Amino acid sequence: MSIIRTENLCFSYKSGDDENQIITEVLKNINLDIKKGEFVSILGHNGSGKSTLAKHFNAILLPSSGKVYIDGIDTSDESRLFDIRKRAGMVFQNPDNQIVASIVEEDVAFALENMGVPYEEMRKRVDDALKSVGMYEYRFHSPNQLSGGQKQRVAIAGIIAMRPECIILDEPTAMLDPHGRREVMKTIKNLNKEYGITIVLITHYMNEAVESDRVIVIDRGEIILDDIPENVFSQAEKMKNIGLDIPQTSELIYLLGKEGIKLDSHIITEEKCVEALYELLKG
Amino acid sequence: MLKDITLGQYFPVDSIIHRLDPRYKIVMIMIYMIMIFSGDSVICLAIGFVYTALAVALTKISLKVYFKSIKPVFPFLLFTALLNILFIRDGDIYFHWKFIKITSEGVNTSIFMMVRIILLLAGTSVLTYSTSPIVLTDAVERLLSPLKKIKFPVHELAMMMSIALRFIPVLIEETNKIISAQKARGAELDSGNIIAKAKSLIPILVPLLISSFRRAEELATAMECRCYNGGEGRTRLRQMKSGKADYIALSVTVFFLILTMTVNIKLK
C-alpha cells in the first residue's frame, strides 16, 4: 500500500510585477511512491526544493500541475483537507515556532482539541503520545523549561496524538545540539519500528540518512537518486557533483579507492567499515 | 535566568483558593469590587477587611509577598491622600494656616480611599497569585462564551492572549541574543543622552520585529497542520468543574456583599 504518491508533480511560483514576470520552477515532474511503514530520507542542499516537496505532502502547498495522493486522497480536494492532515502530520525545523500552548500536555492536545475529540479519548491519546516520545514526566512543564531536543519531541508528540499514518519531518534536528539530535533520531526510529508509522525525514545530515530504509536525493527540483542508502552513498562522485556530502565511512572508502585500495563501496556503517579495514590490514 | 520568567505572579501552592474553579474566582472578584466600593462607613470597610484577610490567609502565601505587591503603589497612594486632604474643604476644620485647611471630610475621604485601594490590590493579588495566567485566560474565554452569539470573537481573543503568553519568554530570550549580537558589533546601547539611547534601540527592535513576523508565519502553518480551524467544534483538555467548595466560596462572598449593603442602608 502506498501512503504518499505523486504523479508528475510540478510546482512553480511567479514573482516580479505584471510586466516582467519571473516564473521559478521549484519542482519538476516528481514521481514518487512511498509505501506504508517505510522510513524515507530526502536529501538535497539548500534551495533544492526538498522543503517545498514536503509541504505538498500535507496540502500546505498544492501542485501547479500533476497530482499528490495521500492514502489515496487527492490533496487538491479541499473538502478532505483535514482528513489529509490527520493522516500526514508535519514537524518543522524550529521547535519553538510550532508549540502553541504554555503547558506540554496542552500542546500535545492541541490537534485533538481542534478535531473535537471527546475528553476521555483525548486524555488517553495525549498520555500515549507523550509516553511514546518519552516525555510523559514533563507533561506539566512549560515548553520554556525544556531543551531543544525535548521541545522537538513534544512537537512530535503533538503530531503522534493525531494517530497519523505518516509523519513528515522537515529538518527536525537542524537547530539542535548533537545530544538533542540523537534524542530526536532515536524517537523517530522508535516510532517507525514500534508503531509502524511511515517516516519521511528531510535532512542534510548524512549520518541521519544512513539510518533510513530509502534515500531520495533531490537537486534543482528533480529526483537524482532513489535507492537504499548503500547504493546512494556508494556513488560518491555523483553526490559530490551536486554539492552534497557523504557519510564519513563512504568518504574514507572513496578516498582509499582513489589511492588504489579497493574496499566494498556499499559499506556505510562504522562497524562494517572497521571490520573491512581490519580484514584488509590482516590480509 | 530569564528562562524561568513567569508572567503575572502565580505562586504554585496547594491551597483551597488555588483549587477553586477559576470562573468562580473571577465572578467573586467582581462581587468583591462592588463590595469594597459601595460601603461608605468604617464598619463596611471592616467587613471588607475581614473578607480580604480570610482570603489572603487561605491562599497559604506569605504576607510578605502581598506587601511586596502593595509597596510600589504606596508613594502614589500617599500622594493622592495628600491631595484629598488639601483640596476637600468641607466638614469641621482641624487645622488652618494661610491657604492650608485640613478638614474632617478631607481626612476621612483620604483614609477611605487608601484603605479601599489597598484592599483592592490585596484582593486581586489573591486571584493572580492563586491562578496561572493561562488558566485565567481560559476561564475568561468560558465566562464570555455567551457573547459568541452576538459574534464577539471570544475564542480568537483568548487564543491571541494565550499565544502572547506563550511567546513572551521566547521573545525575551531572542531580545537578549540580539542585544549581545549588536554589542559584539560595537553598538553602544547604554551611553549618551536619552535621544541617543532611544536611537540605539532601533537596531534591536527591527530584527526583533522581523523575526516575530517569521515566527508568526511558521506558527500559523504549524497550527494549520494540526487542523486548527477557529473555535468551532473544539473540545478541551482542561476541564473546569465546579464543586461544593466553589458554591460555598461564592455563597460566603455573596453573604459579605449583602452584609455590606445592609450596613450601608442602616447607617444612612
Coordinates of C-alpha atoms in Angstrom, one line a residue:
Chain A
M1 CA 0.0 0.0 0.0
S2 CA 1.3 3.4 -0.8
I3 CA 0.8 6.2 1.6
I4 CA 2.2 9.1 -0.5
R5 CA 2.1 9.0 -4.2
T6 CA 2.9 11.9 -6.6
E7 CA 2.1 11.9 -10.3
N8 CA 4.2 14.3 -12.5
L9 CA 4.2 16.8 -9.6
C10 CA 5.4 20.3 -10.8
F11 CA 5.5 23.4 -8.7
S12 CA 6.4 26.9 -9.7
Y13 CA 5.8 30.4 -8.4
K14 CA 5.6 33.8 -10.0
S15 CA 7.5 36.8 -8.8
G16 CA 8.1 40.3 -10.1
D17 CA 5.5 42.7 -11.4
D18 CA 3.0 42.2 -14.2
E19 CA 5.3 43.3 -17.0
N20 CA 8.4 41.2 -16.2
Q21 CA 7.0 38.1 -14.6
I22 CA 9.6 35.6 -13.5
I23 CA 8.4 32.1 -13.2
T24 CA 10.6 30.0 -10.9
E25 CA 10.3 26.3 -11.3
V26 CA 10.9 24.6 -8.0
L27 CA 9.8 21.1 -8.6
K28 CA 9.9 19.3 -12.0
N29 CA 8.0 16.1 -12.7
I30 CA 8.3 14.4 -9.4
N31 CA 7.1 10.9 -9.4
L32 CA 7.2 9.2 -6.1
D33 CA 5.6 6.3 -4.3
I34 CA 6.2 5.9 -0.6
K35 CA 4.9 2.7 1.0
K36 CA 3.3 2.4 4.4
G37 CA 5.8 1.7 7.1
E38 CA 8.8 2.9 5.2
F39 CA 11.5 5.2 6.6
V40 CA 12.5 7.5 3.8
S41 CA 15.1 10.3 3.8
I42 CA 15.0 13.1 1.4
L43 CA 18.4 14.7 0.8
G44 CA 19.3 17.9 -1.0
H45 CA 21.2 21.0 -0.4
N46 CA 19.6 24.4 0.3
G47 CA 17.2 25.5 -2.4
S48 CA 17.0 22.1 -4.0
G49 CA 13.2 22.0 -3.4
K50 CA 13.1 19.4 -0.7
S51 CA 11.1 21.5 1.8
T52 CA 8.7 22.6 -1.0
L53 CA 8.2 18.9 -1.8
A54 CA 7.5 18.1 1.9
K55 CA 4.9 20.9 2.0
H56 CA 3.0 19.1 -0.8
F57 CA 2.6 16.0 1.4
N58 CA 0.0 17.5 3.7
A59 CA -1.6 20.1 1.4
I60 CA 0.1 23.2 2.7
L61 CA 1.1 23.7 -0.9
L62 CA -0.8 22.4 -3.9
P63 CA 0.9 21.4 -7.1
S64 CA 0.9 23.8 -10.1
S65 CA 0.4 20.7 -12.2
G66 CA 0.2 17.0 -11.5
K67 CA -1.3 15.3 -8.5
V68 CA -0.4 14.3 -5.0
Y69 CA -2.3 11.5 -3.2
I70 CA -2.1 10.9 0.5
D71 CA -3.5 7.5 1.4
G72 CA -5.5 7.7 -1.9
I73 CA -6.9 11.2 -1.2
D74 CA -6.2 13.9 -3.7
T75 CA -4.6 16.8 -1.9
S76 CA -6.4 19.3 -4.1
D77 CA -9.7 18.1 -2.7
E78 CA -10.4 20.9 -0.3
S79 CA -13.3 19.2 1.4
R80 CA -10.9 16.5 2.7
L81 CA -8.2 18.8 3.9
F82 CA -8.4 17.7 7.5
D83 CA -8.5 14.0 6.5
I84 CA -5.2 14.6 4.8
R85 CA -3.6 16.5 7.7
K86 CA -4.8 13.8 10.1
R87 CA -3.0 11.2 8.1
A88 CA 0.1 13.0 7.3
G89 CA 1.5 15.1 10.2
M90 CA 4.3 17.6 9.8
V91 CA 7.1 18.6 12.1
F92 CA 9.2 21.7 11.4
Q93 CA 12.7 22.9 12.0
N94 CA 12.2 25.3 14.8
P95 CA 10.6 23.6 17.8
D96 CA 9.7 27.0 19.4
N97 CA 7.6 28.1 16.5
Q98 CA 5.3 25.1 16.5
I99 CA 4.4 24.8 20.1
V100 CA 1.2 26.7 20.7
A101 CA 0.3 26.1 24.4
S102 CA 2.2 27.0 27.5
I103 CA 1.9 23.6 29.1
V104 CA 3.4 20.5 27.4
E105 CA 0.3 18.3 27.7
E106 CA -2.0 21.0 26.4
D107 CA 0.2 21.5 23.4
V108 CA 0.1 17.8 22.6
A109 CA -3.7 18.0 22.9
F110 CA -4.0 21.0 20.6
A111 CA -4.7 19.0 17.4
L112 CA -7.2 16.8 19.2
E113 CA -9.0 19.8 20.6
N114 CA -9.2 21.2 17.1
M115 CA -10.6 17.9 15.8
G116 CA -13.2 17.9 18.6
V117 CA -12.1 14.6 20.1
P118 CA -14.1 13.9 23.4
Y119 CA -12.3 14.4 26.7
E120 CA -11.8 10.7 27.7
E121 CA -10.3 9.7 24.4
M122 CA -8.2 12.9 24.3
R123 CA -6.7 12.2 27.8
K124 CA -5.7 8.7 26.7
R125 CA -4.2 9.8 23.4
V126 CA -2.2 12.6 24.9
D127 CA -0.8 10.3 27.6
D128 CA 0.1 7.6 25.0
A129 CA 1.7 10.2 22.7
L130 CA 3.8 11.6 25.5
K131 CA 4.9 8.2 26.6
S132 CA 5.8 7.2 23.0
V133 CA 8.3 10.0 22.8
G134 CA 9.5 9.6 26.4
M135 CA 8.2 13.0 27.6
Y136 CA 5.4 11.8 30.0
E137 CA 7.2 13.0 33.1
Y138 CA 7.4 16.5 31.7
R139 CA 3.7 16.8 30.9
F140 CA 3.0 19.7 33.3
H141 CA 6.2 21.6 32.4
S142 CA 6.3 24.8 30.4
P143 CA 8.0 24.5 27.0
N144 CA 10.4 27.2 28.1
Q145 CA 11.9 24.9 30.7
L146 CA 12.8 22.2 28.1
S147 CA 15.9 21.7 26.0
G148 CA 15.7 21.9 22.2
G149 CA 15.6 18.1 21.8
Q150 CA 12.9 17.8 24.4
K151 CA 10.8 20.6 22.7
Q152 CA 11.1 18.8 19.4
R153 CA 9.9 15.6 21.0
V154 CA 6.9 17.4 22.3
A155 CA 6.2 18.8 18.8
I156 CA 6.4 15.2 17.5
A157 CA 4.1 14.0 20.3
G158 CA 1.6 16.7 19.2
I159 CA 1.6 15.1 15.8
I160 CA 1.5 11.5 17.1
A161 CA -1.6 12.3 19.2
M162 CA -3.5 12.6 15.9
R163 CA -2.6 9.0 15.2
P164 CA -1.2 9.7 11.7
E165 CA -0.2 7.1 9.2
C166 CA 2.8 9.2 8.3
I167 CA 5.0 11.9 9.8
I168 CA 6.9 14.3 7.6
L169 CA 9.8 15.9 9.4
D170 CA 11.4 19.0 7.8
E171 CA 14.9 19.2 9.1
P172 CA 13.8 18.5 12.6
T173 CA 17.4 18.4 14.0
A174 CA 18.8 21.4 12.2
M175 CA 18.6 23.7 15.2
L176 CA 19.6 21.2 17.9
D177 CA 22.9 20.3 19.6
P178 CA 24.3 16.8 19.0
H179 CA 22.7 15.4 22.1
G180 CA 19.2 16.7 21.1
R181 CA 19.8 15.4 17.6
R182 CA 20.5 11.9 18.9
E183 CA 17.4 12.1 21.1
V184 CA 15.1 13.1 18.2
M185 CA 16.6 10.5 15.8
K186 CA 16.1 7.7 18.4
T187 CA 12.5 8.8 18.9
I188 CA 11.8 8.9 15.1
K189 CA 13.4 5.4 14.6
N190 CA 11.4 4.0 17.5
L191 CA 8.1 5.4 16.1
N192 CA 8.9 3.7 12.8
K193 CA 9.9 0.3 14.2
E194 CA 7.5 0.0 17.2
Y195 CA 4.4 1.8 15.9
G196 CA 4.9 1.2 12.1
I197 CA 4.5 4.9 11.3
T198 CA 5.8 5.9 7.9
I199 CA 8.6 8.5 8.3
V200 CA 9.6 11.0 5.7
L201 CA 12.8 12.7 7.0
I202 CA 14.1 15.7 5.2
T203 CA 17.6 16.4 6.2
H204 CA 21.1 17.4 5.2
Y205 CA 22.8 15.3 7.8
M206 CA 24.2 12.3 6.0
N207 CA 24.5 10.1 9.1
E208 CA 20.8 10.5 9.7
A209 CA 20.0 9.4 6.2
V210 CA 22.2 6.3 6.7
E211 CA 19.7 5.1 9.2
S212 CA 16.7 5.1 6.9
D213 CA 15.4 2.4 4.5
R214 CA 15.5 4.5 1.4
V215 CA 17.2 7.7 0.4
I216 CA 15.8 10.1 -2.2
V217 CA 18.3 12.7 -3.5
I218 CA 16.8 15.9 -4.9
D219 CA 18.7 18.5 -6.9
R220 CA 17.2 21.5 -8.6
G221 CA 13.7 20.2 -8.2
E222 CA 14.4 16.8 -9.7
I223 CA 14.9 13.4 -8.2
I224 CA 18.5 12.4 -9.0
L225 CA 18.7 9.2 -7.0
D226 CA 16.2 7.0 -5.2
D227 CA 17.5 3.8 -3.7
I228 CA 18.7 2.1 -0.5
P229 CA 21.3 4.2 1.4
E230 CA 24.1 1.7 0.5
N231 CA 23.5 2.3 -3.2
V232 CA 23.2 6.0 -2.9
F233 CA 26.3 6.7 -0.9
S234 CA 28.5 4.4 -3.0
Q235 CA 28.0 6.9 -5.8
A236 CA 30.5 9.3 -4.2
E237 CA 31.3 11.3 -7.4
K238 CA 27.7 11.9 -8.2
M239 CA 26.9 13.1 -4.7
K240 CA 29.9 15.4 -4.7
N241 CA 29.0 16.9 -8.1
I242 CA 25.6 18.1 -6.8
G243 CA 27.3 19.6 -3.7
L244 CA 26.3 17.0 -1.1
D245 CA 28.5 15.3 1.4
I246 CA 28.6 11.6 2.0
P247 CA 28.9 9.8 5.4
Q248 CA 32.4 9.7 6.8
T249 CA 32.8 6.0 6.1
S250 CA 31.8 6.4 2.5
E251 CA 34.2 9.3 2.2
L252 CA 37.0 7.2 3.6
I253 CA 36.3 4.3 1.3
Y254 CA 36.1 6.7 -1.7
L255 CA 39.4 8.3 -0.8
L256 CA 41.1 4.9 -0.3
G257 CA 39.7 3.8 -3.6
K258 CA 41.3 6.8 -5.3
E259 CA 44.7 5.7 -3.9
G260 CA 44.1 2.2 -5.3
I261 CA 42.9 0.4 -2.2
K262 CA 39.7 -1.2 -3.2
L263 CA 37.0 -1.7 -0.5
D264 CA 33.4 -2.5 -0.9
S265 CA 31.8 0.9 -1.6
H266 CA 28.4 -0.3 -0.2
I267 CA 29.7 -0.1 3.4
I268 CA 28.1 2.8 5.1
T269 CA 28.1 2.0 8.8
E270 CA 31.1 2.5 11.1
E271 CA 31.1 -1.1 12.4
K272 CA 31.2 -2.6 8.9
C273 CA 33.9 -0.2 7.9
V274 CA 36.1 -1.1 10.8
E275 CA 35.6 -4.8 10.0
A276 CA 36.6 -4.3 6.4
L277 CA 39.7 -2.3 7.3
Y278 CA 40.7 -4.9 9.9
E279 CA 40.4 -7.7 7.2
L280 CA 42.4 -5.5 4.8
L281 CA 45.2 -4.9 7.2
K282 CA 45.3 -8.5 8.4
G283 CA 45.4 -9.9 4.9
Chain B
M1 CA 17.6 33.4 34.5
L2 CA 15.1 34.9 32.0
K3 CA 14.0 31.4 31.0
D4 CA 12.1 31.0 34.3
I5 CA 10.2 34.2 34.0
T6 CA 6.5 33.7 34.9
L7 CA 4.1 36.3 33.8
G8 CA 1.7 37.5 36.3
Q9 CA 2.8 36.4 39.7
Y10 CA 1.4 33.0 40.0
F11 CA 2.6 31.1 43.2
P12 CA 2.0 27.4 42.8
V13 CA 1.0 26.4 46.2
D14 CA -1.7 23.8 47.1
S15 CA -4.4 25.7 48.9
I16 CA -8.2 25.8 48.9
I17 CA -8.2 29.1 47.0
H18 CA -5.8 27.6 44.4
R19 CA -8.2 24.7 43.8
L20 CA -11.3 26.8 43.3
D21 CA -12.8 26.9 39.8
P22 CA -11.2 30.0 38.2
R23 CA -14.5 31.0 36.7
Y24 CA -15.9 31.3 40.2
K25 CA -12.9 33.2 41.3
I26 CA -13.4 35.8 38.6
V27 CA -17.0 36.2 39.5
M28 CA -16.1 36.6 43.1
I29 CA -13.5 39.3 42.4
M30 CA -16.3 41.2 40.6
I31 CA -18.6 41.0 43.6
Y32 CA -15.6 41.9 45.8
M33 CA -15.0 45.1 43.9
I34 CA -18.7 46.1 44.2
M35 CA -18.5 45.3 48.0
I36 CA -15.3 47.4 48.6
F37 CA -16.6 50.5 46.6
S38 CA -20.2 50.5 47.8
G39 CA -19.6 50.6 51.5
D40 CA -19.0 54.1 52.9
S41 CA -18.8 53.6 56.6
V42 CA -16.0 52.3 58.8
I43 CA -18.0 49.1 59.5
C44 CA -18.3 48.4 55.8
L45 CA -14.5 48.7 55.4
A46 CA -14.0 46.5 58.4
I47 CA -16.2 43.8 56.8
G48 CA -14.2 44.1 53.6
F49 CA -11.0 43.8 55.6
V50 CA -12.2 40.6 57.3
Y51 CA -13.2 39.1 54.0
T52 CA -9.8 40.0 52.4
A53 CA -7.9 38.7 55.4
L54 CA -9.8 35.5 55.2
A55 CA -9.0 35.0 51.5
V56 CA -5.3 36.0 52.0
A57 CA -4.9 33.6 54.8
L58 CA -6.5 30.8 52.9
T59 CA -4.0 31.1 50.0
K60 CA -1.2 30.0 52.2
I61 CA 1.1 32.5 50.6
S62 CA 3.2 34.5 53.0
L63 CA 2.1 38.0 53.9
K64 CA 5.4 39.4 52.8
V65 CA 4.5 38.6 49.2
Y66 CA 1.3 40.6 49.4
F67 CA 3.1 43.5 51.0
K68 CA 5.5 43.4 48.1
S69 CA 2.7 43.9 45.6
I70 CA 1.4 46.9 47.5
K71 CA 4.7 48.5 48.2
P72 CA 5.4 50.0 44.7
V73 CA 1.9 51.7 44.7
F74 CA 2.5 53.2 48.2
P75 CA 4.1 56.6 47.2
F76 CA 1.3 57.0 44.7
L77 CA -1.3 56.3 47.4
L78 CA 0.2 58.8 49.8
F79 CA 0.3 61.4 47.1
T80 CA -3.5 61.0 46.3
A81 CA -4.2 61.0 50.0
L82 CA -2.3 64.3 50.4
L83 CA -4.2 65.9 47.5
N84 CA -7.5 64.7 49.0
I85 CA -6.6 66.2 52.4
L86 CA -5.6 69.5 50.9
F87 CA -8.4 70.0 48.4
I88 CA -11.5 68.8 50.2
R89 CA -12.7 71.7 52.2
D90 CA -16.0 70.5 53.7
G91 CA -16.6 69.4 57.3
D92 CA -15.1 70.5 60.6
I93 CA -11.8 72.4 60.4
Y94 CA -8.9 70.7 62.2
F95 CA -6.2 73.0 61.2
H96 CA -6.0 76.3 59.3
W97 CA -2.9 78.1 58.3
K98 CA -2.9 80.6 55.3
F99 CA -4.2 78.6 52.4
I100 CA -3.9 75.2 54.0
K101 CA -7.1 74.0 55.5
I102 CA -7.4 70.4 56.8
T103 CA -11.0 69.3 57.4
S104 CA -12.6 66.2 58.8
E105 CA -14.1 65.4 55.4
G106 CA -10.8 65.5 53.7
V107 CA -9.1 63.3 56.2
N108 CA -12.0 60.8 56.0
T109 CA -12.0 60.6 52.2
S110 CA -8.3 60.1 52.0
I111 CA -8.2 57.4 54.6
F112 CA -11.1 55.6 52.9
M113 CA -9.5 55.9 49.5
M114 CA -6.2 54.4 50.8
V115 CA -7.8 51.5 52.6
R116 CA -10.0 50.7 49.6
I117 CA -7.1 50.7 47.1
I118 CA -5.0 48.6 49.5
L119 CA -7.8 46.1 49.9
L120 CA -8.5 46.0 46.2
L121 CA -4.8 45.3 45.5
A122 CA -4.7 42.6 48.1
G123 CA -7.9 41.0 46.7
T124 CA -6.8 41.0 43.1
S125 CA -3.5 39.6 44.2
V126 CA -5.3 36.7 45.7
L127 CA -6.7 36.0 42.2
T128 CA -3.4 36.4 40.3
Y129 CA -1.3 34.6 42.9
S130 CA -3.6 31.6 43.0
T131 CA -4.4 31.3 39.3
S132 CA -1.9 30.9 36.4
P133 CA -2.4 33.4 33.6
I134 CA -3.2 30.6 31.1
V135 CA -5.9 29.2 33.3
L136 CA -7.2 32.8 33.8
T137 CA -7.4 33.4 30.1
D138 CA -9.2 30.1 29.7
A139 CA -11.7 31.0 32.4
V140 CA -12.3 34.4 30.8
E141 CA -13.0 32.7 27.5
R142 CA -15.5 30.4 29.1
L143 CA -17.2 33.1 31.1
L144 CA -17.5 35.3 28.0
S145 CA -18.6 32.5 25.7
P146 CA -22.3 33.6 25.7
L147 CA -21.0 36.7 23.8
K148 CA -20.2 34.4 20.8
K149 CA -23.9 34.6 20.0
I150 CA -23.5 38.3 19.1
K151 CA -20.4 37.5 17.0
F152 CA -18.0 38.8 19.6
P153 CA -14.7 37.0 18.8
V154 CA -14.2 35.4 22.3
H155 CA -12.2 32.4 21.2
E156 CA -9.9 34.4 18.9
L157 CA -9.1 36.9 21.7
A158 CA -8.4 34.1 24.1
M159 CA -6.2 32.3 21.6
M160 CA -4.2 35.5 20.9
M161 CA -3.8 36.1 24.6
S162 CA -2.5 32.6 25.3
I163 CA -0.1 32.7 22.3
A164 CA 1.2 36.0 23.6
L165 CA 1.7 34.5 27.0
R166 CA 3.5 31.5 25.4
F167 CA 5.9 33.7 23.3
I168 CA 6.8 36.3 25.9
P169 CA 9.7 34.3 27.3
V170 CA 10.8 33.2 23.8
L171 CA 10.9 36.8 22.7
I172 CA 12.8 38.0 25.8
E173 CA 15.4 35.4 25.1
E174 CA 15.7 36.5 21.5
T175 CA 16.0 40.1 22.5
N176 CA 18.9 39.2 24.7
K177 CA 20.6 37.4 21.8
I178 CA 20.1 40.4 19.5
I179 CA 21.4 42.8 22.2
S180 CA 24.6 40.6 22.5
A181 CA 24.9 40.4 18.8
Q182 CA 24.7 44.1 18.3
K183 CA 27.0 44.8 21.2
A184 CA 29.5 42.4 19.6
R185 CA 29.4 44.6 16.5
G186 CA 30.2 47.7 18.6
A187 CA 26.7 49.1 19.3
E188 CA 26.8 51.4 22.3
L189 CA 23.5 50.8 24.0
D190 CA 23.9 52.3 27.4
S191 CA 25.7 55.5 26.7
G192 CA 24.7 59.0 25.6
N193 CA 21.6 61.1 26.3
I194 CA 18.0 59.9 26.1
I195 CA 17.8 60.6 22.3
A196 CA 20.9 58.6 21.7
K197 CA 19.6 55.7 23.8
A198 CA 16.3 55.7 22.1
K199 CA 18.1 55.6 18.7
S200 CA 20.2 52.7 19.8
L201 CA 17.0 50.7 20.3
I202 CA 16.3 50.7 16.6
P203 CA 18.9 48.1 15.7
I204 CA 17.4 45.9 18.4
L205 CA 13.7 46.4 17.6
V206 CA 14.0 46.0 13.8
P207 CA 15.5 42.5 13.9
L208 CA 13.1 41.5 16.7
L209 CA 10.1 42.7 14.7
I210 CA 11.2 40.9 11.5
S211 CA 11.8 37.6 13.4
S212 CA 8.5 37.9 15.1
F213 CA 6.7 38.0 11.7
R214 CA 8.7 35.0 10.6
R215 CA 7.7 33.2 13.8
A216 CA 4.1 34.1 13.4
E217 CA 4.0 32.7 9.9
E218 CA 5.7 29.5 10.9
L219 CA 3.3 29.1 13.9
A220 CA 0.3 29.7 11.7
T221 CA 1.5 26.9 9.3
A222 CA 2.1 24.6 12.2
M223 CA -1.3 25.3 13.6
E224 CA -2.9 24.6 10.3
C225 CA -1.0 21.3 10.1
R226 CA -2.7 20.4 13.3
C227 CA -6.2 21.0 11.9
Y228 CA -6.7 24.4 13.6
N229 CA -9.9 25.9 12.2
G230 CA -11.1 28.5 14.7
G231 CA -13.1 28.0 17.8
E232 CA -15.9 26.0 16.3
G233 CA -16.4 22.4 17.5
R234 CA -13.3 22.5 19.7
T235 CA -13.1 20.3 22.7
R236 CA -10.8 21.0 25.7
L237 CA -8.2 19.0 27.5
R238 CA -8.5 21.3 30.5
Q239 CA -11.8 20.6 32.2
M240 CA -13.3 23.1 34.6
K241 CA -15.5 21.5 37.1
S242 CA -17.3 23.4 39.9
G243 CA -17.9 21.6 43.1
K244 CA -19.0 22.1 46.7
A245 CA -16.1 24.3 47.6
D246 CA -16.9 26.7 44.8
Y247 CA -20.6 27.0 45.8
I248 CA -19.5 27.6 49.4
A249 CA -17.0 30.3 48.5
L250 CA -19.5 32.0 46.3
S251 CA -22.1 31.9 49.0
V252 CA -19.7 33.4 51.5
T253 CA -18.8 36.2 49.1
V254 CA -22.4 37.0 48.4
F255 CA -23.1 36.9 52.1
F256 CA -20.4 39.5 52.7
L257 CA -21.8 41.7 49.9
I258 CA -25.3 41.6 51.4
L259 CA -23.8 42.4 54.8
T260 CA -22.1 45.5 53.4
M261 CA -25.2 46.6 51.7
T262 CA -27.4 46.2 54.8
V263 CA -24.9 48.1 57.0
N264 CA -24.8 50.8 54.3
I265 CA -28.6 51.2 54.3
K266 CA -29.0 51.0 58.0
L267 CA -26.4 53.8 58.7
K268 CA -28.0 56.2 56.2

